[in-house]
PDB file of C-alpha atoms in Angstrom:
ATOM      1  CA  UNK A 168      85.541  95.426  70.418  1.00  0.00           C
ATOM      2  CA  UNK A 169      86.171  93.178  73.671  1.00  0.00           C
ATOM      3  CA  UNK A 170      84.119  93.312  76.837  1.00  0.00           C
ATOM      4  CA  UNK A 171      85.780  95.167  79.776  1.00  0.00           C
ATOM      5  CA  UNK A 172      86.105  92.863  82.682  1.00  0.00           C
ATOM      6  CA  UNK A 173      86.957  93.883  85.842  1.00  0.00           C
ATOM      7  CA  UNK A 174      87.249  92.963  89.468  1.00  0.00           C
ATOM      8  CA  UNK A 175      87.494  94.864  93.124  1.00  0.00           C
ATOM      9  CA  UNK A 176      89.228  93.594  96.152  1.00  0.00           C
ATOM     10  CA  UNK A 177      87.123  94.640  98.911  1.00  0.00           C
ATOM     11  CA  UNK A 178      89.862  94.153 102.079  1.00  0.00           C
ATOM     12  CA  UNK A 179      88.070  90.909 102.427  1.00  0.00           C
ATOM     13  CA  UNK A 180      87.182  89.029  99.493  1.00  0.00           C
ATOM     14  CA  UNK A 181      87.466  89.287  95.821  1.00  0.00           C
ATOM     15  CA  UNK A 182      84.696  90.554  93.866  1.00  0.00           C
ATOM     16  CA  UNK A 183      83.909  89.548  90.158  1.00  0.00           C
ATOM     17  CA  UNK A 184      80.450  91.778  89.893  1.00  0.00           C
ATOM     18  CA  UNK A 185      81.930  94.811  90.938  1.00  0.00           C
ATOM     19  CA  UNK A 186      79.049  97.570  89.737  1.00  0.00           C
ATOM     20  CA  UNK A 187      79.943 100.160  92.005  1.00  0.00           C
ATOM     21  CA  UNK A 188      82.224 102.088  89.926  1.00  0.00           C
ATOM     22  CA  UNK A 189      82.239 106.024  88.888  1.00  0.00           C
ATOM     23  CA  UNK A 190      83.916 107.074  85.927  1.00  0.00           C
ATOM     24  CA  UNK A 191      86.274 110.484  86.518  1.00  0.00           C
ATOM     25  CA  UNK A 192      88.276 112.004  84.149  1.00  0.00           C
ATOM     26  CA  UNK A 193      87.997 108.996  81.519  1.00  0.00           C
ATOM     27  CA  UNK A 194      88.852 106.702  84.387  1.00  0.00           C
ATOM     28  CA  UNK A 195      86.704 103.957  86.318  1.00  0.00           C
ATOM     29  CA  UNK A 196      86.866 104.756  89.918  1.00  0.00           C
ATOM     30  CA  UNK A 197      86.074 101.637  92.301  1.00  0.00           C
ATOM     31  CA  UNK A 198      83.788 103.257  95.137  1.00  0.00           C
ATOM     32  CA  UNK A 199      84.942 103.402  98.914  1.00  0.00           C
ATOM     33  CA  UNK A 200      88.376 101.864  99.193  1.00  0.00           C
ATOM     34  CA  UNK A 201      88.115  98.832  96.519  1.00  0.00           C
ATOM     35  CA  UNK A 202      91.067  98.309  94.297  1.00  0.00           C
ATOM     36  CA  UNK A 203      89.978  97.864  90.916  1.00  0.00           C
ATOM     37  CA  UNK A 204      91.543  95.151  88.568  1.00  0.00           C
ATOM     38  CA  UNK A 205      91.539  94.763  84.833  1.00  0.00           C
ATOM     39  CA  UNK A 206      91.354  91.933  83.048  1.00  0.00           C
ATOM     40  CA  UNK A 207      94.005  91.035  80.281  1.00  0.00           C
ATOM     41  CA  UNK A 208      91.656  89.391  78.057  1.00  0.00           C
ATOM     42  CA  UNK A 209      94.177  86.300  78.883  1.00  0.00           C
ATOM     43  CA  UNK A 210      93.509  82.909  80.060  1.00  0.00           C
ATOM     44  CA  UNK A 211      96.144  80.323  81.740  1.00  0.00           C
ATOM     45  CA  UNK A 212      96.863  76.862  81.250  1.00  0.00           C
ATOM     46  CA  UNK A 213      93.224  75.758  82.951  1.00  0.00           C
ATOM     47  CA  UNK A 214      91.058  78.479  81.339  1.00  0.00           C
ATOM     48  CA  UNK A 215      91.227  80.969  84.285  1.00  0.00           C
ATOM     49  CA  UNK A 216      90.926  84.670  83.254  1.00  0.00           C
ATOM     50  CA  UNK A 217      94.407  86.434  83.883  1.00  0.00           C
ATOM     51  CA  UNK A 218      94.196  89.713  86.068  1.00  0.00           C
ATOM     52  CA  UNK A 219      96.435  92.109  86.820  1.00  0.00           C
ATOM     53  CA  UNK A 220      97.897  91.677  90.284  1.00  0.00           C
ATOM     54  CA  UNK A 221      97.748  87.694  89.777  1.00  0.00           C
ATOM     55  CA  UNK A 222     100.951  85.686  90.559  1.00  0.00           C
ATOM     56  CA  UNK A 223     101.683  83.420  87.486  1.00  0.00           C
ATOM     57  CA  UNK A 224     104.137  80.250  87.624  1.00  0.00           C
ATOM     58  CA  UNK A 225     105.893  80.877  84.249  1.00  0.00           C
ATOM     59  CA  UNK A 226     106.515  77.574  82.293  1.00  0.00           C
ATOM     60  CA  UNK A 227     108.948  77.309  79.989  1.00  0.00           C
ATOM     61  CA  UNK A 228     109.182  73.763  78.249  1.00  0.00           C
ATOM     62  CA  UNK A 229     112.810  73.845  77.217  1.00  0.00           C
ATOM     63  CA  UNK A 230     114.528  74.832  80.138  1.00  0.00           C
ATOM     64  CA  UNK A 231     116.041  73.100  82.682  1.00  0.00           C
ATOM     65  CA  UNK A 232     116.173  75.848  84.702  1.00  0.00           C
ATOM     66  CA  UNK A 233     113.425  76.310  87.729  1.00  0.00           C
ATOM     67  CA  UNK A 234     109.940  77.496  87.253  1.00  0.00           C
ATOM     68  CA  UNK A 235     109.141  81.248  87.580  1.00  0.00           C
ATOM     69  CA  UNK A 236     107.262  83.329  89.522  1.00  0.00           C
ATOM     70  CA  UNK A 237     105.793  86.589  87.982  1.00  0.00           C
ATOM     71  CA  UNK A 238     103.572  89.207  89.018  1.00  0.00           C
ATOM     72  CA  UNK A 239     100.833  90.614  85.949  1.00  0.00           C
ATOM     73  CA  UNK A 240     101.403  94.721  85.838  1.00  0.00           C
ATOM     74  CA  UNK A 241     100.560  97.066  83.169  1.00  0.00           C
ATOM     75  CA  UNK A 242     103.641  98.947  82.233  1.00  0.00           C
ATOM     76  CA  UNK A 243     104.148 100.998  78.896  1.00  0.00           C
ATOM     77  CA  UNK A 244     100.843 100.098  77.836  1.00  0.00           C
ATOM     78  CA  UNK A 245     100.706  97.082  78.139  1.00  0.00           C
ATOM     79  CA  UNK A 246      99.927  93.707  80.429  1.00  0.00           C
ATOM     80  CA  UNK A 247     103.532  92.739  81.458  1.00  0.00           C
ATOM     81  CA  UNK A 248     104.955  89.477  83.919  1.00  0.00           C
ATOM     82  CA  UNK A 249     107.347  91.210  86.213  1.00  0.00           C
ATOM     83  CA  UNK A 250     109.980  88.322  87.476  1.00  0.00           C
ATOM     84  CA  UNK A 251     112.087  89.576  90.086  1.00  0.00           C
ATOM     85  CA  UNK A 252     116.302  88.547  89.835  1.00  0.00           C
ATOM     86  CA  UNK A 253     118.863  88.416  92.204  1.00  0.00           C
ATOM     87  CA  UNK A 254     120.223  92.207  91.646  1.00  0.00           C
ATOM     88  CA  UNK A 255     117.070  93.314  92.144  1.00  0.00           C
ATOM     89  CA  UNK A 256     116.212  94.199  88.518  1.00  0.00           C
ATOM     90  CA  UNK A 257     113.277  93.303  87.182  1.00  0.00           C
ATOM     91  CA  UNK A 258     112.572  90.947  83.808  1.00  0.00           C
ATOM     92  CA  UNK A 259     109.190  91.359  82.111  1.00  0.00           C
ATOM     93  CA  UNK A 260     107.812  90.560  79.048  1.00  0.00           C
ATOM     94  CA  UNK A 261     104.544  91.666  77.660  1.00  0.00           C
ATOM     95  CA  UNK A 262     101.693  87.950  78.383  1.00  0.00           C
ATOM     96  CA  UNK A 263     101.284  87.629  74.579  1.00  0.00           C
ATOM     97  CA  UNK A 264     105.038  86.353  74.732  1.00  0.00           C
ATOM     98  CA  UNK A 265     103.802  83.365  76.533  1.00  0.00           C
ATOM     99  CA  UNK A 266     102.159  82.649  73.544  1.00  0.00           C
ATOM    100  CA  UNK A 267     105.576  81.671  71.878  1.00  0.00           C
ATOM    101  CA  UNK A 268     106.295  77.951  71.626  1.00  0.00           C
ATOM    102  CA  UNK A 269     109.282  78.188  74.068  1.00  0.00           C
ATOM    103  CA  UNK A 270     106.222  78.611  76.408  1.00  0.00           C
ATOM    104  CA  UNK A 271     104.250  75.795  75.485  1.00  0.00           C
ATOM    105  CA  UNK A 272     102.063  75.178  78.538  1.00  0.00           C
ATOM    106  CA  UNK A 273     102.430  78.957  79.141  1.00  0.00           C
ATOM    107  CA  UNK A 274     100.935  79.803  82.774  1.00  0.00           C
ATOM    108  CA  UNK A 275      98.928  79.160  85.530  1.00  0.00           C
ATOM    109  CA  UNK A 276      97.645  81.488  88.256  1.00  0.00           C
ATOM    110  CA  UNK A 277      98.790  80.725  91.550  1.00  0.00           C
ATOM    111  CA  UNK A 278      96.744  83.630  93.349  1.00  0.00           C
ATOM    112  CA  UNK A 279      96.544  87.306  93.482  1.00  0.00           C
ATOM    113  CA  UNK A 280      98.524  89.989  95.625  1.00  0.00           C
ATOM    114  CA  UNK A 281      95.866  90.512  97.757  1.00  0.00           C
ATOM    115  CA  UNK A 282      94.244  86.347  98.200  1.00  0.00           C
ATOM    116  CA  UNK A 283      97.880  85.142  98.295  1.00  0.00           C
ATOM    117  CA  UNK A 284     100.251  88.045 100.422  1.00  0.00           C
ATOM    118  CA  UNK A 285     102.725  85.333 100.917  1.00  0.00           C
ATOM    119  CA  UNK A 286     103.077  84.978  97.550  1.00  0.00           C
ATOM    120  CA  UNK A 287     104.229  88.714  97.492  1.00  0.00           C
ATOM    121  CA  UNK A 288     107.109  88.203 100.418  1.00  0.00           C
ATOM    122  CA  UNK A 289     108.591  85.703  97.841  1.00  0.00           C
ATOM    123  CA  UNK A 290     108.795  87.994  95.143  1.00  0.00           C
ATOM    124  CA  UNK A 291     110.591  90.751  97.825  1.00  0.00           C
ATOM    125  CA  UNK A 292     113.466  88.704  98.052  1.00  0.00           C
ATOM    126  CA  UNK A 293     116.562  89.341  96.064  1.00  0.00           C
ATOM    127  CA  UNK A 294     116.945  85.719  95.100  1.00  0.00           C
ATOM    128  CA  UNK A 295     115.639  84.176  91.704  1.00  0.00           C
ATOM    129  CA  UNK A 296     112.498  82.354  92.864  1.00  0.00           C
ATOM    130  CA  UNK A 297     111.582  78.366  92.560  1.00  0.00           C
ATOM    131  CA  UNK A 298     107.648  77.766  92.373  1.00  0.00           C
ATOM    132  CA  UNK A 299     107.113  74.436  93.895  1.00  0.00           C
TER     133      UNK A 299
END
């Protein structure tokens, strides 16, 4: 069985000890208005622990093509990187496909939505998206 890490954004300033939580209904409930964030059990290319609502740079060895920027979700169960294309449709793929060799140096976190909001007015754009 894994540990269950999580972490709160207080408004302010993230928060890796986050105790104050309630559980309701079989669910952990941050207290006041902290957003509560899972862990993936995932690290990137440095050994950072993957969250959800971090901003990854996607990094695919064998293409030529630019370097992606993806947002970590949980959707259908499991811990997905949403890339945003130019029709507004959305590619994701669950992480443990970055684990393929195509994706040899995998990821690396760039930020979250909340440290790095500029990071999210990138992704808004209907425009595939170069990480620099």
């Amino acid at each position: 069985m894994r540990e269950i890490k999580v972490r709160c954004w207080n408004g302010k300033a993230m928060d890796y000890d986050c105790r104050d939580l309630t559980v309701l209904n079989g669910q952990l409930v941050p207290e006041g208005d902290n957003i509560l964030m899972l862990s993936t059990g995932l690290r990137d290319r440095h050994g950072k622990e993957i969250f959800e609502s971090d901003w990854l740079r996607i990094i695919d060895v064998n293409s030529t093509q630019p370097q992606k920027l993806g947002l970590v979700e949980f959707q259908d169960g499991a811990f997905c990187i949403t890339v945003p294309f130019q029709d507004w449709r959305a590619f994701y793929c669950t992480l443990a496909a970055l684990a393929a060799p195509k994706y040899g140096d995998g990821c690396e976190i760039l930020g979250s939505i909340y440290e790095s909001p500029h990071l999210f007015l990138l992704e808004a754009q209907p425009t595939p998206q170069e990480v620099p």
